[in-house]
XYZ file of C-alpha atoms in Angstrom:
273
model
C -34.595 -4.997 55.869
C -37.226 -3.905 53.405
C -37.380 -0.384 54.879
C -33.581 -0.128 54.940
C -33.305 -1.186 51.277
C -35.877 1.413 50.302
C -33.923 4.107 52.140
C -30.702 3.155 50.313
C -32.491 3.312 46.935
C -33.849 6.801 47.716
C -30.373 7.948 48.747
C -28.849 6.576 45.549
C -31.378 8.441 43.376
C -30.803 11.693 45.252
C -27.020 11.326 45.008
C -27.222 10.640 41.285
C -29.366 13.740 40.744
C -26.888 15.835 42.710
C -23.970 14.587 40.635
C -25.816 15.434 37.398
C -26.465 18.941 38.632
C -22.883 19.410 39.751
C -21.366 18.257 36.468
C -23.865 20.095 34.248
C -24.975 16.819 32.655
C -28.534 16.641 31.399
C -30.626 13.532 31.683
C -31.834 12.077 28.395
C -35.342 13.339 27.586
C -38.213 10.932 27.549
C -38.987 9.642 24.048
C -41.700 11.724 22.333
C -45.163 10.323 22.086
C -45.814 8.889 18.641
C -47.692 11.237 16.303
C -51.314 10.400 15.663
C -51.797 8.753 12.259
C -53.407 10.817 9.505
C -57.124 10.126 9.116
C -58.152 8.089 6.082
C -61.257 8.426 3.969
C -64.233 6.172 4.621
C -64.603 3.374 2.071
C -67.404 5.328 0.383
C -64.743 7.692 -1.025
C -62.769 6.992 -4.213
C -60.265 8.672 -6.465
C -62.205 9.947 -9.485
C -59.603 8.450 -11.830
C -60.498 4.969 -10.569
C -64.039 5.535 -11.906
C -63.297 7.634 -15.015
C -59.787 8.307 -16.330
C -60.997 10.527 -19.180
C -62.136 13.447 -17.009
C -59.447 16.150 -16.990
C -58.122 17.139 -13.565
C -56.629 20.592 -12.949
C -56.521 20.776 -9.183
C -55.974 24.468 -8.534
C -55.460 24.343 -4.767
C -52.277 22.290 -5.063
C -50.755 25.244 -6.961
C -50.178 28.955 -6.435
C -52.814 29.888 -9.020
C -55.772 30.414 -6.709
C -57.219 33.296 -4.709
C -54.906 32.565 -1.750
C -51.785 32.636 -3.923
C -50.139 29.518 -2.477
C -50.780 25.774 -2.191
C -53.615 25.202 0.263
C -53.312 23.142 3.448
C -54.376 19.522 3.084
C -53.808 19.229 -0.667
C -50.902 16.767 -0.733
C -51.346 15.540 -4.304
C -53.239 16.856 -7.353
C -56.101 14.403 -7.501
C -59.871 14.492 -7.260
C -61.462 12.489 -4.431
C -65.240 12.121 -4.201
C -67.868 9.864 -2.722
C -68.461 6.958 -5.079
C -72.034 7.985 -6.027
C -70.812 11.462 -7.023
C -67.893 10.015 -9.015
C -70.169 7.566 -10.829
C -72.619 10.353 -11.657
C -69.760 12.405 -13.128
C -68.811 9.395 -15.241
C -72.334 9.222 -16.666
C -72.235 12.934 -17.464
C -68.839 12.509 -19.098
C -70.134 9.776 -21.409
C -72.788 12.151 -22.721
C -70.343 15.025 -23.192
C -67.746 12.878 -24.959
C -70.392 11.977 -27.529
C -70.761 15.706 -28.253
C -67.036 16.400 -28.518
C -66.442 17.735 -24.992
C -64.881 16.575 -21.736
C -65.415 17.566 -18.135
C -62.550 19.202 -16.236
C -62.534 19.340 -12.437
C -60.859 22.147 -10.476
C -61.710 20.957 -6.961
C -63.525 17.993 -5.425
C -63.398 16.835 -1.803
C -61.848 19.608 0.311
C -60.475 18.863 3.797
C -61.571 21.039 6.706
C -57.959 22.153 7.212
C -58.108 23.735 3.735
C -61.268 25.609 4.682
C -59.500 26.781 7.833
C -56.648 28.042 5.610
C -59.155 30.063 3.568
C -60.590 31.562 6.759
C -57.149 32.595 8.073
C -56.315 34.143 4.701
C -59.597 36.058 4.565
C -58.948 37.558 7.999
C -55.496 38.775 6.899
C -56.609 41.967 5.175
C -53.030 42.875 4.238
C -52.622 39.846 1.946
C -54.118 40.888 -1.383
C -51.531 39.381 -3.708
C -54.197 37.733 -5.931
C -56.854 40.460 -5.740
C -56.201 41.668 -9.283
C -57.501 38.414 -10.748
C -59.910 36.790 -8.323
C -61.704 39.626 -6.458
C -60.830 42.947 -8.140
C -64.112 44.660 -7.202
C -64.633 43.151 -3.743
C -63.231 44.703 -0.579
C -61.483 41.849 1.218
C -63.104 42.877 4.505
C -66.454 41.782 3.001
C -65.538 38.250 1.911
C -67.453 36.667 4.806
C -70.435 39.036 4.670
C -70.804 38.585 0.915
C -70.641 34.798 1.182
C -67.407 34.180 -0.681
C -65.678 32.608 2.343
C -67.277 30.537 5.119
C -66.033 28.430 8.025
C -67.630 25.273 6.586
C -67.818 24.038 3.001
C -70.013 21.469 1.317
C -66.873 20.249 -0.417
C -65.737 18.733 2.895
C -68.700 16.336 2.786
C -67.264 14.744 -0.355
C -70.065 15.085 -2.922
C -69.439 18.627 -4.177
C -67.279 19.392 -7.199
C -66.090 22.514 -9.035
C -65.816 21.894 -12.765
C -66.118 23.118 -16.321
C -66.266 21.829 -19.907
C -63.378 21.585 -22.381
C -63.766 21.126 -26.114
C -61.861 18.156 -27.530
C -59.056 17.705 -28.290
C -58.060 19.204 -24.939
C -54.923 21.336 -25.012
C -53.335 21.626 -21.541
C -53.652 24.955 -19.744
C -50.265 26.645 -19.431
C -48.662 26.826 -16.008
C -49.183 29.917 -13.890
C -45.982 31.862 -13.198
C -45.996 33.293 -9.646
C -45.790 37.059 -9.787
C -47.038 37.380 -13.349
C -49.373 40.256 -14.193
C -52.918 39.528 -13.111
C -55.997 40.224 -15.215
C -59.562 40.483 -13.913
C -61.353 37.130 -13.901
C -64.339 38.676 -15.737
C -62.268 40.246 -18.523
C -62.821 39.073 -22.113
C -61.503 35.562 -22.593
C -58.564 36.674 -24.728
C -57.340 38.922 -21.906
C -57.803 36.851 -18.735
C -55.589 33.969 -17.621
C -55.707 31.296 -20.360
C -57.795 28.228 -19.600
C -58.580 25.370 -21.966
C -62.196 25.537 -20.791
C -64.871 26.790 -23.136
C -65.715 30.435 -22.450
C -67.944 30.587 -19.384
C -67.887 34.381 -19.108
C -65.568 34.402 -16.078
C -62.657 32.371 -14.850
C -62.931 29.799 -12.075
C -63.276 31.131 -8.501
C -64.153 34.607 -9.729
C -65.539 36.538 -6.733
C -68.004 38.595 -8.724
C -71.741 38.575 -9.410
C -70.966 37.740 -13.036
C -70.173 34.257 -11.741
C -73.853 33.750 -10.889
C -75.012 31.004 -13.220
C -77.903 33.020 -14.643
C -76.383 36.510 -14.470
C -78.178 38.437 -17.247
C -74.943 39.989 -18.490
C -73.770 36.556 -19.609
C -75.262 35.901 -23.031
C -74.574 34.125 -26.319
C -72.037 31.296 -26.369
C -71.013 31.946 -22.764
C -74.575 31.414 -21.536
C -74.997 28.359 -23.756
C -71.872 26.801 -22.272
C -73.141 27.343 -18.725
C -76.482 25.837 -19.636
C -74.794 22.821 -21.224
C -72.762 22.185 -18.088
C -75.752 22.603 -15.787
C -78.220 20.559 -17.830
C -75.760 17.696 -18.256
C -75.033 17.503 -14.539
C -78.596 18.076 -13.346
C -79.640 15.117 -15.485
C -77.311 12.963 -13.357
C -78.522 14.184 -9.958
C -76.348 17.246 -9.333
C -77.640 20.569 -7.995
C -75.969 23.830 -8.996
C -75.118 26.594 -6.529
C -76.714 29.628 -8.266
C -73.906 31.979 -7.190
C -71.179 29.883 -8.870
C -71.563 28.450 -12.355
C -68.841 25.849 -11.592
C -70.197 24.494 -8.263
C -72.357 21.339 -8.154
C -73.409 18.941 -5.381
C -74.635 15.392 -5.968
C -77.920 14.561 -4.222
C -78.697 12.731 -2.068
C -75.350 13.142 -0.321
C -74.010 10.034 1.456
C -72.637 12.292 4.232
C -75.001 15.295 4.422
C -73.751 16.574 7.789
C -70.169 15.285 8.150
C -67.204 17.537 7.378
C -64.103 15.402 6.838
C -60.453 16.352 7.306
C -58.378 13.562 5.761
C -55.739 14.932 3.338
C -56.118 14.929 -0.431
C -53.654 12.144 -1.114
C -53.654 8.715 -2.725
C -53.030 7.036 0.608
C -56.344 8.454 1.900
C -58.269 6.198 -0.502
C -55.729 3.405 -0.982
C -57.482 0.096 -1.443
C -60.936 1.582 -1.973
């Protein structure tokens, strides 16, 4: 009886399939597999505002005012996330600057690997030069990798690197960028380039030009003094400057010196930390 029952079941399945084909009916698809949850930050990461609420945050990669010209992958919300030691070191630097009538302003902090991948795709698209007039006016886009402006890995993804500047108090907000507005070279005189409430550093942020080198000899006077103030204040708290970028500093020793994270820049990534 067992073999006979099995034969009847097989016949029933085959008959049902034939009827579906004959009538044009389509069987309901199998339910999709559930999407993998977004990765979260290790507990060593914090939102900078939870350590110091006085540091100004102007997170450029959540906006269209950056060298790509559009919001960058992985930046869900405009907030600075860092490893706790780096955030606490920034707080100590901020205390010293506040006493002198200045505040720190961060442009970028932790950067997910998917954002770096976005930069790489953009750099390989030689036809997309919508932001060239401001951010890399003298650099042929085909040389961005060779000249070191774009790379497939970034120290920012390890969580202890920050791009920042100094603002004189009281801080007046920087006006919003209007997509499509006329672009001015990032190394132009301060009165001509895109307005920024930062003190004059000689170039704008993310300026792909040798004048962005911290000790470029063409940068003198107040501009050089401002760069030296930023560097000396941060070095005192354990940060190391990247010589090619006056705004780029990494806290040492890094808690994650060889791990490149990819959790999104969002409050949920550090919720409860």
